[in-house]
Coordinates of C-alpha atoms in Angstrom, one line a residue:
M14 CA 45.6 99.3 58.6
H15 CA 43.6 102.4 59.5
T16 CA 40.1 103.3 60.6
L17 CA 38.3 107.0 61.2
Q18 CA 38.3 108.4 64.6
Q19 CA 34.8 109.8 63.5
P20 CA 32.1 109.8 60.6
V21 CA 32.7 111.9 57.5
T22 CA 30.1 112.9 54.8
C23 CA 29.6 114.7 51.7
E24 CA 26.8 115.6 49.0
L25 CA 27.2 115.5 45.4
N26 CA 24.9 116.9 43.0
I27 CA 25.4 114.9 39.7
K28 CA 22.7 115.7 36.6
N29 CA 20.1 116.4 39.1
S30 CA 21.0 113.1 41.1
R31 CA 21.9 113.7 44.9
F32 CA 24.7 111.6 46.1
L33 CA 25.0 111.3 50.1
G34 CA 28.4 109.9 50.9
R35 CA 29.2 108.7 54.2
V36 CA 31.9 106.8 56.0
E37 CA 32.0 105.7 59.5
P38 CA 34.0 103.8 62.0
V39 CA 32.3 100.5 63.0
L40 CA 33.2 97.9 65.7
S41 CA 32.0 94.7 64.0
L42 CA 30.0 93.4 61.0
E43 CA 26.7 93.4 63.1
D44 CA 27.5 96.8 64.1
G45 CA 27.9 98.1 60.8
L46 CA 24.7 96.1 59.4
Q47 CA 22.7 97.9 62.6
R48 CA 24.0 101.4 61.1
L49 CA 22.9 100.5 57.5
A50 CA 19.6 99.6 58.6
A51 CA 19.2 102.7 60.5
L52 CA 20.4 104.8 57.2
R53 CA 17.8 103.2 55.2
Q54 CA 15.1 104.1 57.7
Q55 CA 16.1 107.8 57.7
H56 CA 16.0 107.7 53.7
P57 CA 12.7 106.2 52.8
G58 CA 12.5 107.9 49.5
A59 CA 16.0 107.3 48.3
A60 CA 16.3 105.1 44.8
H61 CA 19.4 103.3 46.1
V62 CA 21.4 102.9 49.5
C63 CA 24.8 101.4 48.5
H64 CA 27.2 100.2 50.9
C65 CA 30.4 98.4 51.6
L66 CA 31.1 97.1 55.3
L67 CA 35.0 96.1 55.6
V68 CA 35.7 94.9 58.7
G69 CA 38.6 92.3 59.6
G70 CA 39.1 91.8 55.8
Q71 CA 35.6 90.8 55.6
V72 CA 33.2 92.6 53.1
R73 CA 29.7 93.0 52.7
M74 CA 28.6 95.4 49.9
S75 CA 25.7 95.7 47.8
D76 CA 24.7 97.8 44.4
D77 CA 21.3 97.9 46.0
G78 CA 19.7 98.0 42.5
E79 CA 22.3 99.8 40.6
P80 CA 24.0 97.9 37.5
G81 CA 26.1 95.4 39.1
G82 CA 29.9 96.4 39.8
T83 CA 28.8 100.2 39.3
A84 CA 28.6 101.0 43.2
A85 CA 30.0 99.0 45.9
S86 CA 33.0 97.7 44.0
P87 CA 34.3 101.5 43.3
M88 CA 33.6 102.1 46.7
L89 CA 35.4 99.0 48.3
N90 CA 38.3 100.1 45.9
V91 CA 38.7 103.7 47.5
L92 CA 38.5 102.0 50.9
Q93 CA 41.2 99.6 50.0
H94 CA 43.3 102.4 48.5
K95 CA 43.3 104.3 51.6
E96 CA 44.2 101.1 53.6
L97 CA 41.1 101.5 55.8
D98 CA 39.5 98.9 57.8
S99 CA 36.4 98.6 60.2
V100 CA 34.5 101.0 58.4
L101 CA 30.8 101.3 56.5
A102 CA 31.1 103.4 53.4
T103 CA 27.4 104.3 52.3
V104 CA 26.3 106.5 49.5
V105 CA 22.5 107.0 49.5
R106 CA 21.2 108.5 45.9
Y107 CA 18.1 110.2 45.3
F108 CA 17.5 109.7 41.3
G109 CA 17.2 113.0 39.5
G110 CA 15.5 111.8 36.4
V111 CA 18.8 111.4 34.4
K112 CA 20.4 108.0 33.5
L113 CA 24.6 108.6 34.1
G114 CA 25.6 105.1 32.4
A115 CA 28.0 102.7 34.0
G116 CA 31.0 105.0 33.8
G117 CA 29.2 108.0 35.1
L118 CA 27.8 105.8 38.1
V119 CA 31.5 104.5 38.9
R120 CA 32.8 108.0 39.0
A121 CA 29.9 109.1 41.1
Y122 CA 30.1 106.4 43.9
T123 CA 33.9 106.5 43.7
Q124 CA 33.9 110.4 44.0
A125 CA 31.1 110.2 47.0
V126 CA 33.4 108.4 48.9
S127 CA 36.5 109.8 48.2
D128 CA 35.4 113.1 48.7
A129 CA 33.8 112.1 52.4
L130 CA 37.4 111.0 53.2
K131 CA 39.2 114.1 52.5
G132 CA 38.3 115.6 55.8
A133 CA 38.9 112.3 57.6
V134 CA 40.9 111.6 60.6
L135 CA 42.5 108.2 60.7
E136 CA 43.8 106.2 63.7
R137 CA 45.6 102.8 63.5
V138 CA 43.6 99.6 63.7
R139 CA 45.0 97.3 66.3
V140 CA 44.7 93.7 65.4
L141 CA 45.4 91.7 68.7
A142 CA 46.7 88.2 68.4
S143 CA 48.0 85.6 71.2
A144 CA 50.0 82.7 70.8
T145 CA 51.8 80.0 72.8
I146 CA 55.3 78.9 72.7
E147 CA 57.6 76.3 74.6
L148 CA 61.5 76.8 75.0
D149 CA 64.4 75.6 77.1
F150 CA 65.5 77.0 80.0
A151 CA 68.4 78.5 78.2
H152 CA 66.4 80.8 76.1
E153 CA 64.3 82.2 78.7
S154 CA 66.4 85.5 79.4
L155 CA 66.4 86.1 75.4
T156 CA 62.6 85.7 75.2
R157 CA 62.1 88.2 78.1
R158 CA 64.4 90.9 76.6
M159 CA 63.2 90.5 72.9
G160 CA 59.5 90.5 74.1
E161 CA 59.8 93.4 76.5
A162 CA 61.6 95.3 73.8
Q163 CA 58.6 94.6 71.4
G164 CA 56.1 95.3 73.7
I165 CA 54.9 91.7 73.6
Q166 CA 53.0 90.7 77.1
M167 CA 54.4 87.5 78.3
Q168 CA 52.9 85.0 81.0
F169 CA 55.6 82.3 81.9
S170 CA 54.9 78.9 83.9
Y171 CA 57.4 76.4 84.2
G172 CA 57.8 72.4 83.9
Q173 CA 60.1 70.4 82.0
R174 CA 60.3 73.2 79.4
V175 CA 59.2 76.8 79.8
T176 CA 55.7 77.7 78.3
V177 CA 55.1 81.2 77.4
R178 CA 51.4 82.7 76.4
L179 CA 52.3 85.6 74.1
E180 CA 49.5 88.5 73.6
G181 CA 50.3 91.8 71.4
E182 CA 49.5 93.5 68.0
Q183 CA 49.7 90.8 65.3
Q184 CA 52.2 92.4 63.0
E185 CA 54.5 93.0 65.8
L186 CA 53.9 89.1 67.4
E187 CA 54.7 87.8 63.9
H188 CA 58.0 89.7 64.2
F189 CA 58.8 88.8 67.3
L190 CA 58.4 85.1 66.8
A191 CA 60.4 85.1 63.5
A192 CA 63.2 86.9 65.5
L193 CA 63.3 84.3 68.2
Q194 CA 63.1 81.5 66.0
E195 CA 66.3 83.1 64.3
H196 CA 68.1 83.7 67.6
T197 CA 67.6 80.2 69.2
C198 CA 68.2 78.5 66.0
G199 CA 64.7 77.1 65.7
A200 CA 64.6 75.9 69.3
V201 CA 61.2 77.4 69.9
T202 CA 58.0 75.4 69.4
V203 CA 54.7 77.5 68.7
K204 CA 51.7 75.8 69.7

């Protein structure tokens, strides 16, 4: 998954309606909702302020008075197609007096987000995870070597068995645990 390094914008004029597209990185759902509230205050005369907020796989979206499924869903499709997360996509519409129809609205909202993303600089989203495992002393050195090779942070404690607290990027941690289980023939217990 990726996010943006900085906000990107675009402006479209379709049949006298102005569409102001913006996609920006956010830290959390709360951060995104605060930014959305600020955007609404900046555009009090807008007919619609449609949005799609995507953080950690959670989605908040609104067509803001446009016919259902014609604004936020197409915006979400663009974000998912680009494999984005931790972003807020908004499109502010100033109505120009000509109705676009459902198909026209879908195209307009899709284009507003797509065009804004054309100039985007992406960066990888790091999803961190942790786990605790227990293993026999015989597997300690193997665990250390494999963990260090994959960039997993490890804290060892000793009792009747070795307990290891693991931290790292979620995907790497999952691969590490699967490989460790394979190399130890399932002798590692994940707590």
